[in-house]
Amino acid sequence: MLGEIIMKEQLLKMREDVISSVAACDSMRELEDIRIQYLGKKGAITAVLKQMGTLSAEERPVMGQYANQIRSEIEDALTQAGETLGAKESEARIEAEWLDVTLPGKKKPIGRKHPLTIVTDEIKEIFLGMGFSVAEGPEIETDYYNFEALNIPEGHPARDIQDTFYIDSKTALRSSTSPVQIRTMTKTKPPLRIIAPGRVYRSDAVDATHSPLFHQIEGLVVDKGVTMADLKGTLEIFAKRLWGENSKVRFRPHYFPFTEPSAEMDIMCFSCEGKGCRLCKNEGFIEVLGAGMVHPDVLSRCGVDPDIYSGFAFGVGLERITMRKYGISDIRYFYENDLRFLRQF
Ligand code: PHE
């Protein structure tokens, strides 16, 4: 009798404890702790039920039923609290992870090609289309490739015209891309058709049209029966592809130690169409490249028999034609990396 009363009281107290701790609980995790504490295998209810043995045979089923009722009331309280807490927690999570999909995105800036690269690529395309391939050579050259092999021996006035940056008496920064002609002919048998774009160096004072570092694109064709007519035809096609079908060129006799005969090619001024204006300094034409038939001495020095083969070569100043193309007034813009300039291309 007494045991029954005590057990009932314990169970009632338990229900009350559960209700108040559930009310104070504010996370699913705490709630789970409460469930284990009361309903778990080693929990409070089990502990009370263990005392069933002290009850009489009549009391036992009554108490069993009562205990089950309390258990299910506790379960209900926990389930209900679980639902409320679960909803609250997921709401909090949604709030914390809230994201405004209508906000404008952050754009990743996309780089672009330097104007000199754009024009180099264009020129490469034109010559690749005519069966040329692209060759390269070192920027630090020996005296032999930079001068000697190009018919510019020591004491030759052309050495002074190209104010060369020397590293030591036999090594220099190349003063043109022409040494690539020598390298190519020396290591590859004709027929040859190459262009060689790259940096060149001359110790010129910096001004609007001069820079100690600039770029050239060399061209070289060597085969049987190559003539001055091939030179003119090839370079005329080049000019029309680069500047448009209506562009006009002219060739003037010139002198280079490594070509004979030599010429310079001018393009008719776009602005005045040959009449003469400020842009072309009243010339009507603008010089764009140097060219000529490869000198027989240069051929034989490279192991090419000038009685069997002939060739032509040309050298284009990249900065000058890029400045023409885009109307750039000062060569220094190319090297200053000012984004206001670079973003225009
Ligand atoms: N190397 C010459 C220069 O720098 C250009 C050139 C190249 C001329 C090839 C003739 C043939 O001015």
PDB file of N, CA and C in Angstrom, residues 177-244:
ATOM      1  N   THR A 177      66.083  42.127 -85.301  1.00  0.00           N
ATOM      2  CA  THR A 177      65.752  40.697 -85.338  1.00  0.00           C
ATOM      3  C   THR A 177      66.489  39.980 -86.472  1.00  0.00           C
ATOM      4  N   SER A 178      67.336  40.705 -87.221  1.00  0.00           N
ATOM      5  CA  SER A 178      68.050  40.080 -88.345  1.00  0.00           C
ATOM      6  C   SER A 178      68.954  38.902 -87.957  1.00  0.00           C
ATOM      7  N   PRO A 179      69.557  38.874 -86.736  1.00  0.00           N
ATOM      8  CA  PRO A 179      70.340  37.672 -86.394  1.00  0.00           C
ATOM      9  C   PRO A 179      69.530  36.374 -86.488  1.00  0.00           C
ATOM     10  N   VAL A 180      68.204  36.471 -86.374  1.00  0.00           N
ATOM     11  CA  VAL A 180      67.395  35.248 -86.495  1.00  0.00           C
ATOM     12  C   VAL A 180      67.464  34.688 -87.933  1.00  0.00           C
ATOM     13  N   GLN A 181      67.666  35.591 -88.925  1.00  0.00           N
ATOM     14  CA  GLN A 181      67.895  35.128 -90.301  1.00  0.00           C
ATOM     15  C   GLN A 181      69.085  34.175 -90.337  1.00  0.00           C
ATOM     16  N   ILE A 182      70.191  34.637 -89.720  1.00  0.00           N
ATOM     17  CA  ILE A 182      71.433  33.864 -89.740  1.00  0.00           C
ATOM     18  C   ILE A 182      71.248  32.517 -89.043  1.00  0.00           C
ATOM     19  N   ARG A 183      70.648  32.591 -87.855  1.00  0.00           N
ATOM     20  CA  ARG A 183      70.423  31.351 -87.089  1.00  0.00           C
ATOM     21  C   ARG A 183      69.575  30.362 -87.884  1.00  0.00           C
ATOM     22  N   THR A 184      68.521  30.888 -88.535  1.00  0.00           N
ATOM     23  CA  THR A 184      67.605  29.997 -89.270  1.00  0.00           C
ATOM     24  C   THR A 184      68.307  29.361 -90.476  1.00  0.00           C
ATOM     25  N   MET A 185      69.017  30.189 -91.257  1.00  0.00           N
ATOM     26  CA  MET A 185      69.679  29.651 -92.456  1.00  0.00           C
ATOM     27  C   MET A 185      70.794  28.680 -92.100  1.00  0.00           C
ATOM     28  N   THR A 186      71.448  28.947 -90.947  1.00  0.00           N
ATOM     29  CA  THR A 186      72.563  28.090 -90.552  1.00  0.00           C
ATOM     30  C   THR A 186      72.080  26.706 -90.150  1.00  0.00           C
ATOM     31  N   LYS A 187      70.906  26.659 -89.511  1.00  0.00           N
ATOM     32  CA  LYS A 187      70.507  25.335 -89.025  1.00  0.00           C
ATOM     33  C   LYS A 187      69.453  24.632 -89.886  1.00  0.00           C
ATOM     34  N   THR A 188      68.796  25.353 -90.824  1.00  0.00           N
ATOM     35  CA  THR A 188      67.764  24.704 -91.640  1.00  0.00           C
ATOM     36  C   THR A 188      68.059  24.889 -93.126  1.00  0.00           C
ATOM     37  N   LYS A 189      67.908  23.806 -93.874  1.00  0.00           N
ATOM     38  CA  LYS A 189      68.157  23.870 -95.323  1.00  0.00           C
ATOM     39  C   LYS A 189      66.968  24.523 -96.024  1.00  0.00           C
ATOM     40  N   PRO A 190      67.213  25.314 -97.090  1.00  0.00           N
ATOM     41  CA  PRO A 190      66.095  25.880 -97.842  1.00  0.00           C
ATOM     42  C   PRO A 190      65.297  24.757 -98.535  1.00  0.00           C
ATOM     43  N   PRO A 191      64.036  24.964 -98.938  1.00  0.00           N
ATOM     44  CA  PRO A 191      63.293  26.232 -98.907  1.00  0.00           C
ATOM     45  C   PRO A 191      62.899  26.661 -97.493  1.00  0.00           C
ATOM     46  N   LEU A 192      62.947  27.996 -97.284  1.00  0.00           N
ATOM     47  CA  LEU A 192      62.675  28.567 -95.961  1.00  0.00           C
ATOM     48  C   LEU A 192      61.664  29.697 -96.076  1.00  0.00           C
ATOM     49  N   ARG A 193      60.734  29.715 -95.200  1.00  0.00           N
ATOM     50  CA  ARG A 193      59.803  30.851 -95.131  1.00  0.00           C
ATOM     51  C   ARG A 193      59.460  31.077 -93.664  1.00  0.00           C
ATOM     52  N   ILE A 194      60.070  32.087 -93.049  1.00  0.00           N
ATOM     53  CA  ILE A 194      59.829  32.309 -91.610  1.00  0.00           C
ATOM     54  C   ILE A 194      59.582  33.796 -91.316  1.00  0.00           C
ATOM     55  N   ILE A 195      58.857  34.021 -90.240  1.00  0.00           N
ATOM     56  CA  ILE A 195      58.868  35.349 -89.630  1.00  0.00           C
ATOM     57  C   ILE A 195      59.354  35.172 -88.195  1.00  0.00           C
ATOM     58  N   ALA A 196      59.991  36.222 -87.674  1.00  0.00           N
ATOM     59  CA  ALA A 196      60.565  36.136 -86.325  1.00  0.00           C
ATOM     60  C   ALA A 196      60.260  37.424 -85.558  1.00  0.00           C
ATOM     61  N   PRO A 197      59.181  37.425 -84.781  1.00  0.00           N
ATOM     62  CA  PRO A 197      58.863  38.609 -83.983  1.00  0.00           C
ATOM     63  C   PRO A 197      59.665  38.614 -82.683  1.00  0.00           C
ATOM     64  N   GLY A 198      59.993  39.793 -82.169  1.00  0.00           N
ATOM     65  CA  GLY A 198      60.688  39.808 -80.885  1.00  0.00           C
ATOM     66  C   GLY A 198      61.183  41.184 -80.469  1.00  0.00           C
ATOM     67  N   ARG A 199      61.731  41.220 -79.248  1.00  0.00           N
ATOM     68  CA  ARG A 199      62.250  42.473 -78.697  1.00  0.00           C
ATOM     69  C   ARG A 199      63.630  42.771 -79.265  1.00  0.00           C
ATOM     70  N   VAL A 200      63.898  44.043 -79.475  1.00  0.00           N
ATOM     71  CA  VAL A 200      65.239  44.478 -79.866  1.00  0.00           C
ATOM     72  C   VAL A 200      65.611  45.709 -79.034  1.00  0.00           C
ATOM     73  N   TYR A 201      66.921  45.990 -78.979  1.00  0.00           N
ATOM     74  CA  TYR A 201      67.409  47.027 -78.054  1.00  0.00           C
ATOM     75  C   TYR A 201      68.387  47.974 -78.736  1.00  0.00           C
ATOM     76  N   ARG A 202      68.180  49.263 -78.512  1.00  0.00           N
ATOM     77  CA  ARG A 202      69.157  50.259 -78.979  1.00  0.00           C
ATOM     78  C   ARG A 202      69.217  51.388 -77.961  1.00  0.00           C
ATOM     79  N   SER A 203      70.419  51.865 -77.723  1.00  0.00           N
ATOM     80  CA  SER A 203      70.524  52.875 -76.662  1.00  0.00           C
ATOM     81  C   SER A 203      70.171  54.260 -77.193  1.00  0.00           C
ATOM     82  N   ASP A 204      68.936  54.384 -77.654  1.00  0.00           N
ATOM     83  CA  ASP A 204      68.421  55.673 -78.123  1.00  0.00           C
ATOM     84  C   ASP A 204      67.889  56.475 -76.945  1.00  0.00           C
ATOM     85  N   ALA A 205      67.956  57.804 -77.053  1.00  0.00           N
ATOM     86  CA  ALA A 205      67.335  58.638 -76.028  1.00  0.00           C
ATOM     87  C   ALA A 205      65.816  58.516 -76.183  1.00  0.00           C
ATOM     88  N   VAL A 206      65.135  58.444 -75.044  1.00  0.00           N
ATOM     89  CA  VAL A 206      63.684  58.245 -75.070  1.00  0.00           C
ATOM     90  C   VAL A 206      62.982  59.532 -75.502  1.00  0.00           C
ATOM     91  N   ASP A 207      62.109  59.406 -76.495  1.00  0.00           N
ATOM     92  CA  ASP A 207      61.193  60.509 -76.821  1.00  0.00           C
ATOM     93  C   ASP A 207      59.896  59.906 -77.370  1.00  0.00           C
ATOM     94  N   ALA A 208      59.073  60.711 -78.013  1.00  0.00           N
ATOM     95  CA  ALA A 208      57.755  60.222 -78.439  1.00  0.00           C
ATOM     96  C   ALA A 208      57.827  59.092 -79.454  1.00  0.00           C
ATOM     97  N   THR A 209      58.955  58.982 -80.177  1.00  0.00           N
ATOM     98  CA  THR A 209      59.054  57.920 -81.188  1.00  0.00           C
ATOM     99  C   THR A 209      60.237  56.984 -80.965  1.00  0.00           C
ATOM    100  N   HIS A 210      60.976  57.159 -79.875  1.00  0.00           N
ATOM    101  CA  HIS A 210      62.130  56.294 -79.611  1.00  0.00           C
ATOM    102  C   HIS A 210      62.076  55.679 -78.211  1.00  0.00           C
ATOM    103  N   SER A 211      62.458  54.404 -78.174  1.00  0.00           N
ATOM    104  CA  SER A 211      62.522  53.710 -76.898  1.00  0.00           C
ATOM    105  C   SER A 211      63.705  52.750 -76.964  1.00  0.00           C
ATOM    106  N   PRO A 212      64.458  52.574 -75.869  1.00  0.00           N
ATOM    107  CA  PRO A 212      65.625  51.673 -75.912  1.00  0.00           C
ATOM    108  C   PRO A 212      65.213  50.207 -76.124  1.00  0.00           C
ATOM    109  N   LEU A 213      63.965  49.893 -75.856  1.00  0.00           N
ATOM    110  CA  LEU A 213      63.460  48.543 -76.134  1.00  0.00           C
ATOM    111  C   LEU A 213      62.282  48.721 -77.069  1.00  0.00           C
ATOM    112  N   PHE A 214      62.302  48.029 -78.188  1.00  0.00           N
ATOM    113  CA  PHE A 214      61.122  48.035 -79.057  1.00  0.00           C
ATOM    114  C   PHE A 214      61.029  46.680 -79.742  1.00  0.00           C
ATOM    115  N   HIS A 215      60.128  46.553 -80.678  1.00  0.00           N
ATOM    116  CA  HIS A 215      59.880  45.236 -81.282  1.00  0.00           C
ATOM    117  C   HIS A 215      59.983  45.280 -82.798  1.00  0.00           C
ATOM    118  N   GLN A 216      60.522  44.199 -83.351  1.00  0.00           N
ATOM    119  CA  GLN A 216      60.541  44.060 -84.804  1.00  0.00           C
ATOM    120  C   GLN A 216      59.957  42.705 -85.188  1.00  0.00           C
ATOM    121  N   ILE A 217      59.520  42.633 -86.428  1.00  0.00           N
ATOM    122  CA  ILE A 217      59.162  41.323 -86.973  1.00  0.00           C
ATOM    123  C   ILE A 217      60.012  41.121 -88.224  1.00  0.00           C
ATOM    124  N   GLU A 218      60.874  40.110 -88.149  1.00  0.00           N
ATOM    125  CA  GLU A 218      61.759  39.805 -89.259  1.00  0.00           C
ATOM    126  C   GLU A 218      61.062  38.824 -90.190  1.00  0.00           C
ATOM    127  N   GLY A 219      61.349  38.920 -91.457  1.00  0.00           N
ATOM    128  CA  GLY A 219      60.826  37.933 -92.406  1.00  0.00           C
ATOM    129  C   GLY A 219      61.965  37.434 -93.272  1.00  0.00           C
ATOM    130  N   LEU A 220      61.902  36.147 -93.659  1.00  0.00           N
ATOM    131  CA  LEU A 220      62.962  35.588 -94.507  1.00  0.00           C
ATOM    132  C   LEU A 220      62.384  34.501 -95.408  1.00  0.00           C
ATOM    133  N   VAL A 221      62.704  34.621 -96.700  1.00  0.00           N
ATOM    134  CA  VAL A 221      62.308  33.581 -97.661  1.00  0.00           C
ATOM    135  C   VAL A 221      63.552  33.178 -98.433  1.00  0.00           C
ATOM    136  N   VAL A 222      63.878  31.915 -98.463  1.00  0.00           N
ATOM    137  CA  VAL A 222      65.009  31.431 -99.264  1.00  0.00           C
ATOM    138  C   VAL A 222      64.553  30.215-100.062  1.00  0.00           C
ATOM    139  N   ASP A 223      64.773  30.282-101.359  1.00  0.00           N
ATOM    140  CA  ASP A 223      64.390  29.150-102.217  1.00  0.00           C
ATOM    141  C   ASP A 223      65.111  29.314-103.557  1.00  0.00           C
ATOM    142  N   LYS A 224      64.895  28.376-104.462  1.00  0.00           N
ATOM    143  CA  LYS A 224      65.458  28.537-105.808  1.00  0.00           C
ATOM    144  C   LYS A 224      64.614  29.548-106.568  1.00  0.00           C
ATOM    145  N   GLY A 225      65.291  30.495-107.212  1.00  0.00           N
ATOM    146  CA  GLY A 225      64.589  31.418-108.097  1.00  0.00           C
ATOM    147  C   GLY A 225      63.762  32.502-107.421  1.00  0.00           C
ATOM    148  N   VAL A 226      64.056  32.830-106.165  1.00  0.00           N
ATOM    149  CA  VAL A 226      63.337  33.924-105.492  1.00  0.00           C
ATOM    150  C   VAL A 226      63.867  35.265-106.015  1.00  0.00           C
ATOM    151  N   THR A 227      62.966  36.164-106.388  1.00  0.00           N
ATOM    152  CA  THR A 227      63.385  37.450-106.974  1.00  0.00           C
ATOM    153  C   THR A 227      62.797  38.634-106.210  1.00  0.00           C
ATOM    154  N   MET A 228      63.241  39.809-106.633  1.00  0.00           N
ATOM    155  CA  MET A 228      62.719  41.058-106.070  1.00  0.00           C
ATOM    156  C   MET A 228      61.199  41.163-106.291  1.00  0.00           C
ATOM    157  N   ALA A 229      60.718  40.558-107.383  1.00  0.00           N
ATOM    158  CA  ALA A 229      59.275  40.585-107.653  1.00  0.00           C
ATOM    159  C   ALA A 229      58.516  39.811-106.566  1.00  0.00           C
ATOM    160  N   ASP A 230      59.111  38.725-106.063  1.00  0.00           N
ATOM    161  CA  ASP A 230      58.490  37.969-104.977  1.00  0.00           C
ATOM    162  C   ASP A 230      58.428  38.815-103.704  1.00  0.00           C
ATOM    163  N   LEU A 231      59.539  39.525-103.445  1.00  0.00           N
ATOM    164  CA  LEU A 231      59.594  40.428-102.290  1.00  0.00           C
ATOM    165  C   LEU A 231      58.453  41.452-102.364  1.00  0.00           C
ATOM    166  N   LYS A 232      58.346  42.120-103.516  1.00  0.00           N
ATOM    167  CA  LYS A 232      57.332  43.169-103.654  1.00  0.00           C
ATOM    168  C   LYS A 232      55.919  42.594-103.559  1.00  0.00           C
ATOM    169  N   GLY A 233      55.703  41.497-104.245  1.00  0.00           N
ATOM    170  CA  GLY A 233      54.368  40.879-104.240  1.00  0.00           C
ATOM    171  C   GLY A 233      53.947  40.466-102.842  1.00  0.00           C
ATOM    172  N   THR A 234      54.879  39.812-102.125  1.00  0.00           N
ATOM    173  CA  THR A 234      54.564  39.335-100.772  1.00  0.00           C
ATOM    174  C   THR A 234      54.249  40.512 -99.843  1.00  0.00           C
ATOM    175  N   LEU A 235      55.089  41.551 -99.930  1.00  0.00           N
ATOM    176  CA  LEU A 235      54.893  42.675 -99.005  1.00  0.00           C
ATOM    177  C   LEU A 235      53.676  43.527 -99.381  1.00  0.00           C
ATOM    178  N   GLU A 236      53.322  43.555-100.662  1.00  0.00           N
ATOM    179  CA  GLU A 236      52.093  44.249-101.060  1.00  0.00           C
ATOM    180  C   GLU A 236      50.866  43.535-100.514  1.00  0.00           C
ATOM    181  N   ILE A 237      50.878  42.216-100.611  1.00  0.00           N
ATOM    182  CA  ILE A 237      49.761  41.430-100.049  1.00  0.00           C
ATOM    183  C   ILE A 237      49.680  41.655 -98.542  1.00  0.00           C
ATOM    184  N   PHE A 238      50.842  41.620 -97.885  1.00  0.00           N
ATOM    185  CA  PHE A 238      50.889  41.881 -96.444  1.00  0.00           C
ATOM    186  C   PHE A 238      50.227  43.229 -96.114  1.00  0.00           C
ATOM    187  N   ALA A 239      50.610  44.279 -96.867  1.00  0.00           N
ATOM    188  CA  ALA A 239      50.069  45.618 -96.606  1.00  0.00           C
ATOM    189  C   ALA A 239      48.558  45.662 -96.811  1.00  0.00           C
ATOM    190  N   LYS A 240      48.083  45.020 -97.863  1.00  0.00           N
ATOM    191  CA  LYS A 240      46.640  45.038 -98.133  1.00  0.00           C
ATOM    192  C   LYS A 240      45.860  44.264 -97.068  1.00  0.00           C
ATOM    193  N   ARG A 241      46.432  43.169 -96.597  1.00  0.00           N
ATOM    194  CA  ARG A 241      45.745  42.395 -95.554  1.00  0.00           C
ATOM    195  C   ARG A 241      45.711  43.196 -94.246  1.00  0.00           C
ATOM    196  N   LEU A 242      46.814  43.901 -93.960  1.00  0.00           N
ATOM    197  CA  LEU A 242      46.893  44.604 -92.674  1.00  0.00           C
ATOM    198  C   LEU A 242      46.135  45.933 -92.699  1.00  0.00           C
ATOM    199  N   TRP A 243      46.246  46.678 -93.786  1.00  0.00           N
ATOM    200  CA  TRP A 243      45.664  48.027 -93.812  1.00  0.00           C
ATOM    201  C   TRP A 243      44.438  48.158 -94.706  1.00  0.00           C
ATOM    202  N   GLY A 244      44.075  47.061 -95.390  1.00  0.00           N
ATOM    203  CA  GLY A 244      42.889  47.123 -96.243  1.00  0.00           C
ATOM    204  C   GLY A 244      43.248  47.080 -97.721  1.00  0.00           C
TER     205      GLY A 244
END
